[in-house]
Structure formats: structure tokens, C-alpha cells
Amino acid sequence: SYSTGRVDICAEPRLTEELLLCVDPLYRMDELERQWPGHFKMWIRYHLEPLGNKGRMLLYDLDGSVGDLVEGEERVHYIDRFEERLGLPPLWEECPDCVEYLAYDHCLFKGRGIAKWIAVVHGPDTFFASGSGPVASGLLDLVGHRAPEISILLLPMVHFDGEAENVPNRTALCRRSVLASFTWRRRQPDYFRAQVVVRPRSVDYIDGHRAWLFETVPWPSSQHVVLADEWRANHYGSLFQSRSWENLGERVKDTSMCRALERMCLCSEGEYAKVRQKK
């Protein structure tokens, strides 16, 4: 609000979330769903369910393809056709990354009003996990114990690349899973493509892989580089097209994410939920 002759000062908003997840603008997710049925919802629930009512996801798309996939997800704030909402021509087929930084700006500003932390999630090809695999409290385990002076966490990407393995389902009920089909990763972590987790009230700008602090916040003492055996962003780099990161060392077998399948994989006709209830 405003009035002539004075500047009204709004009360500082109450933070309602421990964590806000910001996702790169997505497109052609209908094609992903056809290739990997159920993966998108599993990816959302993998990150949000451990947070309970303490976390939320801000999800953008460029072509409307996410709409049906987030139906019923109450903790997802979905913004469709992001270019058009900004008043820009829909040029995403020529340059799908052209509005990526604008999405980060929006999510950062949104986060300042509602969340203690925000984390950039590259997309449905990326899963945050501890070095030993999924933990019950998800990313809250990463941020919950941080000292107040820490404002930036840089998590390395770990690339699971190459071709999908032809493996049987983990159970007779569960659908084919990305987490079971890619279990070979590069030995060396990738800090050049680090994922950022930040306190939004301390950070002026983020670009997905780095963050810039306000001038009043000391640096580098406020930044912590996380070791891969502590926390990391598992990147399934061949989910959309076959890719390889030979410069990051040999491939090693890593099945740490397979524990997530029992808890998270989507099964036909709700049979998995029935099995869990009987145990």
C-alpha cells in the first residue's frame, strides 16, 4: 500500500517454510513420461515427502507439459508457460535456457518472503541425496544443523551417465525405474556444475551453480563446499539423451539410490501401497 507524504513499511513476513525447491524451467515432460512412466511424480515425491509441511517446490514450464503431472501435488507451486507469463515471445524451442535466470530471480524473491533456505534442483534428472543414499528427512538433514553464519552450500554433481541398463524391476509390481537403470557413475564429483542451497535473505543472485551474497554478508566464510560423501546431487545425465563425462574419471558401480525404490517407486493399481500396509 502507499499514501501521499510518507513511505509505508510492511512488517517482515513470517517464514512459513524451512525449504523452497526451485526447479529449472522444464519442457516436453510429456515425452519423458512416455519414456519413463511415473518418474516425474516419483521425483517430486522423493524430494517433498521427507519435508512434510516444512517444504515446497516452485516449478516452471515453458510449454504446459507439466500440468497433468503435478495434479494433486499440494506442495507444488506450478507456473506454466513461463515465457508467455513474462510477456515474452515463446522461443523456447530455439533457446530453452533463455529465461532460466529469470526463473531463478523469481524463485529467490519468492523465497525471501516464505523460506529459510532455497535449493536449486536442476530438473527431474537430478536427485539430492546424502553420500550414503536417501535419508528420512531429505534436505532438512543437510540444512537443519548449519551455523547461522553459513549462507551458501555448494553441492557437487555426481554424474550417472552412459546407456540405461536392461535390468528387471526391483519387485514384480514396480515399474521400470531410472534409479535402477542407471547405477554406474563417474568417480570424480563435478563442482563446476555444483547445485546451490542458500539462505535467500543473505543472497543477492543465483545462477543455478553459484550464488552471490549481499555486500554486508562476509565471504568466503559464509560459504561451505560440501564433500560428495556428505551430500551431493546425483545427476542422471542420459535421462533425456545419451551423454558421457569421461573427464571425470572411470565409472564405478553405485547402487546407493536403489534404497529409494522401495519407498518411492510408483506401481500399477496401487498394489505397492497395499503391500506396504501388510508389512
Coordinates of C-alpha atoms in Angstrom, one line a residue, residues 24-184:
D24 CA 14.8 -25.0 -13.9
P25 CA 12.1 -24.2 -16.5
L26 CA 11.0 -27.6 -18.0
Y27 CA 9.6 -28.6 -21.4
R28 CA 8.5 -31.7 -23.2
M29 CA 7.8 -33.5 -20.0
D30 CA 5.1 -35.5 -21.7
E31 CA 7.8 -37.1 -23.8
L32 CA 9.7 -38.0 -20.6
E33 CA 6.5 -39.5 -19.1
R34 CA 6.0 -41.8 -22.1
Q35 CA 9.6 -43.0 -21.9
W36 CA 9.8 -43.3 -18.1
P37 CA 6.2 -43.7 -16.8
G38 CA 5.8 -42.4 -13.3
H39 CA 9.3 -41.0 -13.0
F40 CA 8.2 -37.3 -12.7
K41 CA 5.8 -37.9 -9.8
M42 CA 8.4 -40.1 -8.1
W43 CA 11.0 -37.3 -8.5
I44 CA 8.6 -34.8 -6.9
R45 CA 7.7 -37.0 -4.0
Y46 CA 11.2 -38.1 -3.4
H47 CA 12.1 -34.5 -2.6
L48 CA 8.9 -33.3 -1.0
E49 CA 7.6 -36.1 1.1
P50 CA 10.5 -36.1 3.6
L51 CA 10.0 -32.4 4.1
G52 CA 6.3 -32.8 5.2
N53 CA 4.7 -29.4 5.8
K54 CA 8.2 -27.8 6.0
G55 CA 8.9 -27.6 2.3
R56 CA 7.5 -26.6 -1.0
M57 CA 8.5 -26.8 -4.7
L58 CA 8.3 -23.9 -7.2
L59 CA 8.1 -25.5 -10.6
Y60 CA 8.1 -23.7 -14.0
D61 CA 7.5 -25.0 -17.5
L62 CA 7.7 -23.4 -21.0
D63 CA 5.1 -25.4 -22.9
G64 CA 2.4 -26.5 -20.5
S65 CA 3.6 -30.1 -20.5
V66 CA 3.9 -30.3 -16.7
G67 CA 0.3 -29.5 -15.9
D68 CA -1.2 -33.0 -15.8
L69 CA 1.9 -34.4 -14.0
V70 CA 1.5 -32.1 -10.9
E71 CA -2.2 -32.6 -10.5
G72 CA -2.9 -33.3 -6.8
E73 CA 0.5 -32.2 -5.6
E74 CA -0.5 -29.7 -3.0
R75 CA 3.1 -28.7 -2.1
V76 CA 4.0 -27.8 -5.7
H77 CA 3.5 -24.2 -6.9
Y78 CA 3.3 -24.6 -10.7
I79 CA 3.8 -21.7 -13.1
D80 CA 3.0 -22.8 -16.7
R81 CA 4.3 -21.3 -20.0
F82 CA 6.8 -19.0 -18.2
E83 CA 7.9 -17.1 -21.2
E84 CA 4.3 -16.1 -22.1
R85 CA 3.6 -15.0 -18.5
L86 CA 6.6 -12.7 -18.7
G87 CA 5.2 -11.2 -21.9
L88 CA 7.9 -12.7 -24.0
P89 CA 7.5 -14.5 -27.3
P90 CA 7.5 -18.3 -27.0
L91 CA 11.0 -19.0 -28.3
W92 CA 11.8 -21.9 -26.0
E93 CA 12.2 -24.4 -28.9
E94 CA 15.1 -22.3 -30.2
C95 CA 16.5 -21.3 -26.8
P96 CA 15.1 -23.3 -23.9
D97 CA 17.6 -21.8 -21.4
C98 CA 17.0 -18.1 -22.3
V99 CA 14.6 -17.5 -19.3
E100 CA 16.4 -19.8 -16.9
Y101 CA 18.0 -17.0 -14.9
L102 CA 14.7 -15.1 -14.7
A103 CA 13.1 -18.1 -13.1
Y104 CA 16.0 -18.2 -10.5
D105 CA 15.4 -14.5 -9.8
H106 CA 11.7 -15.1 -9.3
C107 CA 12.2 -18.1 -7.0
L108 CA 14.8 -16.2 -5.0
F109 CA 12.5 -13.3 -4.4
K110 CA 9.7 -15.6 -3.6
G111 CA 11.9 -17.5 -1.2
R112 CA 12.9 -14.3 0.7
G113 CA 9.3 -14.0 1.9
I114 CA 8.5 -17.5 2.9
A115 CA 11.6 -19.8 3.3
K116 CA 14.7 -20.1 5.5
W117 CA 16.5 -21.9 2.7
I118 CA 16.1 -22.4 -1.1
A119 CA 17.7 -25.1 -3.2
V120 CA 18.1 -25.2 -7.0
V121 CA 17.1 -28.5 -8.4
H122 CA 18.3 -29.0 -12.0
G123 CA 15.3 -31.0 -13.1
P124 CA 13.8 -34.5 -13.0
D125 CA 17.2 -35.9 -13.9
T126 CA 18.7 -34.8 -10.6
F127 CA 18.2 -36.2 -7.1
F128 CA 19.6 -34.7 -3.9
A129 CA 21.0 -37.4 -1.6
S130 CA 23.4 -38.0 1.2
G131 CA 26.6 -39.7 0.2
S132 CA 25.3 -43.0 1.6
G133 CA 21.9 -42.7 -0.1
P134 CA 18.4 -41.2 0.8
V135 CA 17.7 -40.1 4.3
A136 CA 14.4 -39.9 6.1
S137 CA 14.3 -36.1 6.5
G138 CA 15.6 -35.3 3.0
L139 CA 17.4 -32.0 2.5
L140 CA 16.4 -30.9 6.1
D141 CA 19.2 -33.2 7.2
L142 CA 21.6 -31.0 5.2
V143 CA 20.4 -27.6 6.3
G144 CA 19.0 -28.2 9.7
H145 CA 22.2 -28.0 11.7
R146 CA 24.0 -25.3 9.8
A147 CA 25.5 -22.4 11.8
P148 CA 23.8 -19.1 11.3
E149 CA 26.8 -17.6 9.5
I150 CA 26.7 -20.2 6.7
S151 CA 24.6 -18.8 3.9
I152 CA 25.7 -20.8 0.8
L153 CA 26.1 -24.6 0.4
L154 CA 27.7 -25.9 -2.8
L155 CA 26.8 -29.5 -3.5
P156 CA 28.7 -31.4 -6.2
M157 CA 27.0 -33.1 -9.0
V158 CA 27.8 -36.8 -9.4
H159 CA 27.1 -38.0 -13.0
F160 CA 25.4 -41.3 -13.7
D161 CA 25.9 -41.5 -17.5
G162 CA 26.1 -43.9 -20.4
E163 CA 23.2 -46.1 -21.6
A164 CA 20.4 -47.4 -19.4
E165 CA 20.9 -50.9 -18.1
N166 CA 18.4 -53.6 -19.0
V167 CA 17.6 -54.7 -15.5
P168 CA 14.4 -56.4 -14.1
N169 CA 12.1 -54.5 -11.9
R170 CA 13.0 -54.3 -8.3
T171 CA 9.8 -56.0 -7.5
A172 CA 7.2 -57.7 -9.8
L173 CA 4.9 -54.8 -9.0
C174 CA 7.1 -51.7 -9.6
R175 CA 7.6 -50.1 -12.9
R176 CA 10.9 -49.7 -14.6
S177 CA 12.9 -47.1 -12.7
V178 CA 15.6 -44.6 -13.7
L179 CA 17.3 -45.2 -10.3
A180 CA 17.6 -48.9 -11.1
S181 CA 18.5 -48.4 -14.7
F182 CA 21.5 -46.1 -14.2
T183 CA 23.8 -47.4 -11.5
W184 CA 27.2 -46.5 -12.9

